[in-house]
Structures are given as C-alpha cells and as structure tokens.
Coordinates of C-alpha atoms in Angstrom, one line a residue:
M30 CA 10.7 21.1 -3.6
K31 CA 7.6 22.9 -3.9
L32 CA 5.0 22.7 -1.4
L33 CA 1.5 24.1 -1.9
V34 CA -1.1 24.9 0.7
K35 CA -4.2 26.5 -0.5
D36 CA -2.7 27.8 -3.7
R37 CA 0.1 29.5 -0.7
D38 CA 3.4 28.7 -1.7
L39 CA 5.5 27.9 2.0
S40 CA 8.4 26.0 1.0
E41 CA 10.3 29.3 2.4
L42 CA 9.0 28.5 6.2
V43 CA 9.4 24.2 5.2
E44 CA 12.6 22.6 7.1
S45 CA 11.8 19.1 6.2
I46 CA 9.4 16.7 3.7
T47 CA 8.8 13.5 4.0
W48 CA 6.6 11.7 1.4
G49 CA 6.2 7.6 1.1
G50 CA 3.4 4.7 0.9
D51 CA 3.1 1.3 1.8
S52 CA 1.3 -1.1 -0.2
G53 CA -0.5 -2.3 2.7
Q54 CA -2.0 1.3 4.5
I55 CA -3.2 2.1 1.6
S56 CA -3.1 6.0 1.1
R57 CA 0.7 8.0 0.6
K58 CA 1.0 9.9 3.2
L59 CA 3.5 13.3 3.4
E60 CA 5.0 14.8 6.6
F61 CA 6.0 18.7 7.1
T62 CA 7.6 20.9 9.1
V63 CA 7.6 24.3 9.4
A64 CA 9.5 27.0 11.1
Q65 CA 8.0 28.9 13.1
N66 CA 9.0 32.1 16.0
V67 CA 6.1 33.3 18.5
L68 CA 8.3 35.8 19.8
D69 CA 9.0 37.5 16.4
K70 CA 6.4 39.6 15.2
N71 CA 7.4 40.4 11.9
F72 CA 8.5 36.0 11.0
P73 CA 5.8 34.9 8.6
A74 CA 3.2 32.6 10.0
A75 CA 2.1 29.2 8.2
A76 CA -1.5 29.7 8.8
V77 CA -2.2 26.1 8.1
N78 CA -5.7 24.4 9.6
E79 CA -7.3 20.5 9.6
G80 CA -8.8 20.0 6.5
D81 CA -7.1 22.4 4.2
Q82 CA -5.3 21.2 0.6
V83 CA -1.7 20.8 0.5
L84 CA 0.3 19.8 -2.8
L85 CA 3.8 19.0 -3.2
Q86 CA 5.5 19.6 -6.8
D87 CA 8.9 18.9 -8.3
P88 CA 11.0 20.9 -9.4
S89 CA 9.5 21.1 -12.7
G90 CA 6.5 21.9 -11.3
T91 CA 4.3 18.3 -11.3
C92 CA 2.3 17.2 -8.8
I93 CA 4.1 14.2 -6.6
F94 CA 1.2 14.7 -4.1
G95 CA -2.0 16.0 -3.2
G96 CA -4.2 15.2 0.0
I97 CA -5.6 16.8 3.1
I98 CA -3.8 17.7 6.3
F99 CA -5.4 15.7 8.5
D100 CA -3.2 16.4 12.0
I101 CA -1.2 19.4 13.3
D102 CA 1.5 19.0 16.5
K103 CA 2.5 21.6 18.2
T104 CA 4.7 21.6 21.0
A105 CA 5.6 24.8 23.6
G106 CA 9.0 26.0 23.0
S107 CA 9.8 24.7 20.2
N108 CA 10.3 26.5 16.7
Q109 CA 8.5 23.9 14.3
I110 CA 5.1 22.9 13.6
R111 CA 4.7 19.3 12.4
Y112 CA 2.0 18.8 10.3
L113 CA 0.4 15.3 8.4
A114 CA -1.7 15.5 5.1
Y115 CA -3.3 12.0 3.9
D116 CA -4.3 11.6 -0.1
L117 CA -7.8 10.7 -1.0
L118 CA -7.5 7.2 -0.8
F119 CA -7.3 7.9 2.7
Y120 CA -11.6 8.1 2.1
I121 CA -11.7 5.3 0.0
N122 CA -10.3 3.8 2.9
K123 CA -12.8 5.1 5.6
S124 CA -16.1 5.4 3.8
K125 CA -18.6 2.0 3.6
I126 CA -21.4 1.5 1.1
T127 CA -24.0 -1.1 1.0
K128 CA -24.6 -2.5 -2.4
D129 CA -25.0 -6.1 -4.1
Y130 CA -22.6 -5.8 -7.1
Y131 CA -22.1 -7.9 -10.6
G132 CA -19.6 -6.8 -13.3
T133 CA -16.1 -6.5 -13.9
P134 CA -13.9 -4.8 -10.9
E135 CA -13.0 -2.4 -13.1
D136 CA -16.8 -1.1 -13.5
I137 CA -17.5 -1.6 -9.8
A138 CA -13.9 0.2 -8.8
R139 CA -15.5 3.2 -11.0
D140 CA -19.2 2.9 -9.3
V141 CA -17.4 3.2 -5.9
C142 CA -15.6 6.4 -6.8
A143 CA -19.0 7.7 -8.2
A144 CA -20.3 6.5 -4.8
L145 CA -17.9 8.7 -2.4
G146 CA -18.2 11.7 -5.1
I147 CA -14.2 10.8 -6.0
S148 CA -12.7 11.2 -9.2
A149 CA -12.1 8.0 -10.8
G150 CA -8.9 7.5 -12.9
T151 CA -7.6 4.7 -15.1
M152 CA -8.8 1.2 -13.9
A153 CA -6.9 -1.8 -15.3
A154 CA -8.6 -3.9 -17.3
T155 CA -10.0 -7.6 -16.5
G156 CA -13.3 -8.3 -18.3
I157 CA -14.0 -11.2 -16.0
T158 CA -17.3 -10.8 -14.3
I159 CA -18.1 -10.9 -10.4
T160 CA -20.5 -11.2 -7.8
N161 CA -19.7 -8.8 -5.2
P162 CA -22.3 -8.5 -1.9
C163 CA -21.4 -5.7 0.3
V164 CA -22.3 -4.9 2.9
K165 CA -20.8 -1.9 5.3
K166 CA -18.0 -2.8 3.9
T167 CA -15.3 -0.1 3.1
G168 CA -14.8 1.6 -0.9
Y169 CA -11.1 0.1 -0.7
Q170 CA -13.0 -2.9 0.9
I171 CA -15.0 -3.5 -2.2
I172 CA -12.4 -2.8 -4.9
Q173 CA -9.9 -4.4 -3.0
S174 CA -11.8 -8.1 -3.1
S175 CA -13.2 -7.4 -6.6
Y176 CA -9.6 -7.3 -8.0
T177 CA -8.8 -10.1 -5.8
A178 CA -11.6 -12.0 -7.2
A179 CA -10.1 -11.6 -10.7
A180 CA -6.6 -12.0 -9.5
R181 CA -7.7 -15.9 -9.0
Q182 CA -8.5 -16.1 -12.2
N183 CA -5.8 -14.4 -14.0
G184 CA -3.1 -14.5 -12.1
K185 CA -2.3 -10.9 -12.0
V186 CA -1.5 -8.7 -9.1
Y187 CA -3.0 -5.1 -8.4
Q188 CA -3.1 -2.3 -6.6
L189 CA -5.0 1.0 -5.6
V190 CA -3.5 4.3 -6.0
M191 CA -3.9 8.3 -6.9
E192 CA -2.7 9.9 -10.2
R193 CA -2.6 13.2 -11.1
V194 CA -3.5 14.5 -7.3
S195 CA -7.3 13.7 -7.5
Q196 CA -8.4 10.3 -9.6
V197 CA -8.3 7.3 -7.8
S198 CA -6.6 4.5 -10.4
V199 CA -5.8 0.5 -10.3
I200 CA -2.5 -0.7 -11.6
E201 CA -1.0 -4.3 -12.1
K202 CA 1.1 -4.1 -9.6
G203 CA 5.0 -4.4 -9.9
Q204 CA 5.6 -3.2 -13.3
D205 CA 8.9 -1.3 -13.5
S206 CA 9.8 2.1 -12.3
G207 CA 12.9 2.9 -14.3
V208 CA 14.8 3.0 -11.6
I209 CA 18.4 1.0 -10.8
L210 CA 20.4 1.3 -8.1
T211 CA 23.9 0.7 -7.8
G212 CA 26.6 0.6 -5.1
N213 CA 29.0 3.1 -7.4
A214 CA 26.4 5.3 -8.3
N215 CA 22.9 6.2 -6.3
L216 CA 22.4 3.3 -3.9
S217 CA 24.0 4.3 -0.2
G218 CA 23.3 1.2 1.7
A219 CA 21.4 -1.6 1.7
S220 CA 20.7 -5.0 4.1
Y221 CA 19.1 -8.2 3.8
K222 CA 17.6 -10.5 6.1
T223 CA 16.2 -14.2 6.0
T224 CA 13.8 -15.9 8.9
L225 CA 12.1 -18.9 9.4
K226 CA 9.8 -18.3 12.2
N227 CA 6.4 -17.6 10.3
L228 CA 7.6 -21.7 8.8
V229 CA 4.6 -23.5 8.2
N230 CA 5.3 -26.6 6.0
K231 CA 2.3 -28.9 6.6
V232 CA -1.5 -28.1 7.0
L233 CA -4.4 -30.6 8.2
I234 CA -7.6 -29.9 6.8
T235 CA -10.3 -31.1 9.1
D236 CA -14.1 -30.8 9.4
K237 CA -16.4 -29.4 12.0
K238 CA -15.7 -32.5 14.3
G239 CA -12.1 -32.3 14.0
A240 CA -11.6 -35.0 11.2
V241 CA -8.8 -35.2 8.8
I242 CA -10.3 -34.8 5.9
G243 CA -6.7 -33.7 3.9
T244 CA -3.3 -33.0 3.7
V245 CA -1.0 -29.6 1.9
E246 CA 2.8 -30.2 3.3
D247 CA 5.8 -29.0 1.6
L248 CA 8.5 -32.5 2.0
E249 CA 11.3 -30.3 0.7
S250 CA 10.9 -27.8 3.0
Q251 CA 10.1 -30.9 6.0
A252 CA 13.4 -32.4 4.8
A253 CA 15.0 -28.8 5.1
Y254 CA 13.8 -27.2 8.5
G255 CA 11.9 -29.7 10.4
T256 CA 8.0 -30.0 10.3
I257 CA 5.7 -26.7 11.7
Q258 CA 1.8 -28.1 11.3
E259 CA -1.2 -26.1 10.8
I260 CA -4.7 -26.9 11.5
L261 CA -7.5 -26.1 9.3
Q262 CA -11.1 -26.0 9.1
K263 CA -13.1 -26.5 6.0
E264 CA -15.9 -24.3 5.6
E265 CA -18.8 -24.7 4.0
D266 CA -18.3 -22.3 0.2
K267 CA -14.9 -22.1 0.4
E268 CA -12.0 -23.9 -1.1
A269 CA -9.9 -25.7 1.5
E270 CA -7.0 -26.5 -0.4
A271 CA -6.5 -23.1 -1.8
E272 CA -6.9 -21.9 1.1
A273 CA -4.3 -24.2 3.4
K274 CA -1.9 -23.5 0.0
N275 CA -1.5 -19.6 1.4
M276 CA -1.0 -21.2 4.9
L277 CA 2.6 -22.2 3.7
K278 CA 4.9 -20.7 4.9
G279 CA 9.3 -20.9 4.2
S280 CA 12.2 -19.0 4.4
E281 CA 11.2 -15.1 4.6
P282 CA 13.3 -13.1 3.1
T283 CA 13.5 -9.1 3.3
A284 CA 15.6 -6.3 1.9
S285 CA 16.1 -2.9 2.6
V286 CA 17.8 0.1 0.3
T287 CA 18.6 3.5 0.9
G288 CA 19.6 6.1 -2.2
L289 CA 21.0 9.1 -2.9
P290 CA 20.0 11.3 -4.5
D291 CA 16.2 10.8 -4.0
D292 CA 14.1 9.3 -7.4
I293 CA 10.2 10.0 -6.9
R294 CA 9.5 7.4 -9.7
A295 CA 10.8 4.6 -6.9
V296 CA 7.4 4.3 -5.0
S297 CA 5.2 1.2 -3.7
G298 CA 3.4 -1.0 -6.2
Y299 CA 6.5 -0.4 -8.3
A300 CA 9.8 -2.8 -9.5
V301 CA 13.2 -1.4 -9.0
L302 CA 16.7 -3.1 -10.2
V303 CA 19.2 -3.0 -7.7
Q304 CA 22.9 -4.4 -8.0
E305 CA 24.8 -4.8 -5.0
H306 CA 27.1 -7.7 -4.2
E307 CA 27.9 -7.6 -0.7
T308 CA 24.7 -8.7 0.8
G309 CA 23.9 -10.5 -2.7
L310 CA 20.5 -7.8 -3.8
L311 CA 21.0 -7.9 -7.5
G312 CA 18.3 -8.5 -9.7
R313 CA 14.7 -6.6 -10.1
F314 CA 13.0 -6.1 -6.5
Y315 CA 9.3 -4.9 -5.6
I316 CA 8.7 -2.1 -3.7
E317 CA 6.7 -2.6 -0.6
S318 CA 7.3 0.9 0.9
D319 CA 9.0 4.1 0.1
S320 CA 10.0 6.9 2.4
H321 CA 11.8 10.4 0.6
T322 CA 13.2 12.9 3.0
Y323 CA 14.4 16.2 2.1
A324 CA 15.8 18.5 3.9
N325 CA 18.9 21.9 3.7
G326 CA 18.9 21.1 0.4
E327 CA 19.4 17.4 -0.2
S328 CA 17.4 14.3 -0.8
A329 CA 17.8 10.7 0.1
M330 CA 15.2 8.0 -0.3
S331 CA 14.5 4.5 1.3
L332 CA 13.1 1.4 0.3
T333 CA 11.7 -1.7 1.9
L334 CA 11.8 -4.3 -0.4
S335 CA 10.6 -7.6 -1.8
F336 CA 11.3 -10.8 -3.8
Q337 CA 8.0 -11.2 -4.5
N338 CA 4.8 -9.4 -5.9
L339 CA 2.2 -9.4 -3.3
M340 CA -1.1 -8.5 -3.6
D341 CA -3.4 -7.0 -0.3
E342 CA -6.1 -9.8 -0.7
I343 CA -9.6 -9.5 0.0
E344 CA -11.9 -12.5 0.2
I345 CA -15.5 -11.5 -0.8
E346 CA -17.7 -12.6 2.0
K347 CA -21.0 -14.1 0.6
P348 CA -23.8 -13.8 2.6
K349 CA -25.1 -16.1 5.5
K350 CA -28.1 -18.4 4.6
D351 CA -30.7 -16.6 7.2
E352 CA -29.3 -13.1 4.8
E353 CA -30.2 -14.9 1.7
K354 CA -33.7 -16.0 2.9

C-alpha cells in the first residue's frame, strides 16, 4: 500500500495503516502511524497537518481512500505520531441545509451535493417522486430520508458511499462484493452469537388518551420465548401499524469474521459469501462494518456481518401545523 499526503509519498515512514467503515457511521476513516525520531536531526519528518489531503493506493496504483486529516495525536517520549482522516462524506454528514425538496431522491441527492460544493457520482435510480421539506437538516439526513421514502415503496435498500475518491454516490446496499471466505483458504477466524435481549413480540397501539386502538404481535415468537410488550402512541399523519411492525424484535444473530490476506472489495454496504462449518456460517452475509490493517508487510481484515440487509432509515419530518400557516 502507498500512502500519500499532499502528494508526498510517506510509505517508508508509515508503520501501520487501518482503513475501514461502518454502515452506521456514514464516512469511512483512515488511521495511520508514522515513525519519528526527535533526537536524530537527519531522520525525515512527516510534516502532516490538519486539513491535509491523504490518499491510500493499492499496489496497482488505484486509490481506495481519499480524505482529510482531522486528528493528530502526539505523545511525549513516543517514536510514533498517529493520524486520523475521514473521507468527504464527513462534510455531507456535518453540513446543514434548509430547503423544501420535491423530486426523485437521485435528483435531491445531486442538489445537496451541488449546494455543499461536493462532486456527485452515480445516484441509484428510483424514479419515485417525493416531497421532503427540510429545516436545518444535514446533507446526509436529506439524502437518506429521501431514499428511505422511496425504499418504502420499492422495497430496496440504499447507502451513501464515496467513489473515485471525491464523488458522493448512492448504491443499492447488499450487492455482491465478489469475496468468498472459506476455512481452508483465506478465513482465519469466525464467531457467531444470538441474543433475545431486545425481544419485543407484542405492540399495543394507543390513542393520545392511552386507550388501546390496535395490536400488532408475533404469536409464533410469543409461543417460543414468552411475551415482551411495548406501547406505541399513534401520531397524526403516521402509519401506526407499520411503525408497530418495525418495533417487533426477535432473536438477533450477529457474526464476525477475520481474513488473511486483506481483500479491499470487502467493505460495508456489500455482501460476502462465507463457508465456515464449525460456527454454521454458511451462505451470503451483509457487511455492516469492515476494518483492513496493513503492518510489517502483512495485511488482514475484520468484518462484522449481518444476516439481514438493513437500511439506515430516516423519516421525513412533516411541517408542524403552526409552520404551515
């Protein structure tokens, strides 16, 4: 791997690199440590500052990460300096806009990018027109809530990603990465866990006075695990039954795997195939978070997997009545 800061190659000074992302954390990040020797005047200095652009390239020269240095961590007596960079989705997730949007999510996403001065890449096409009145919403909230509204109609799942270093794109989440992890090849570890801690299998829908006006329940789950009940107060202009169904929770399985060597295709938002018989992890899983580490000439990756293709759903907030007048 080659690491460039402001077009200067620091690869010979870099001791370790960790590159990763999480479907719930929006922007991908890059952490790296650089060697220093303050006692040796001839030892080359990294000269990296906050706000500097950093690029990570694979052995073929293709950029797999581009971002900005946000954190610099120096400790007295240490022979290392630690740096943390985020990609440009950091700006989409922090910058706020006030505007009434009407159009397809893909057009709204392009409008948001233009307003924030960030290049728009490929936006997943929905062809669904939605209304999204936004007051002090982040660019991410605007784009994701627009795609959430479309997802409720077409059943698809969407996620923001950075492509070609500087372009914000929206993909259909859960596409195959092309990565296959098997126990006798590149799979170095695997774990599997299930829990009932978040169990909810009955939801009572009430009006504002607390009177029950509806019930949504999972009878099969109740027979197997007992009943855990929640209450949902119906709100005007919201589909209470759909909300109640989203509150139902059953047994929640989670899994994680580690692989050697690293494979840069295995990133959050995509799917991998796993064949590990001891834990029973056999089949197609969705990557929720990924971490890729490079140190001492070796590479490894760690993936958190989901059994379902989940979307970060953000509801469109409708204007309050006193604001509509």
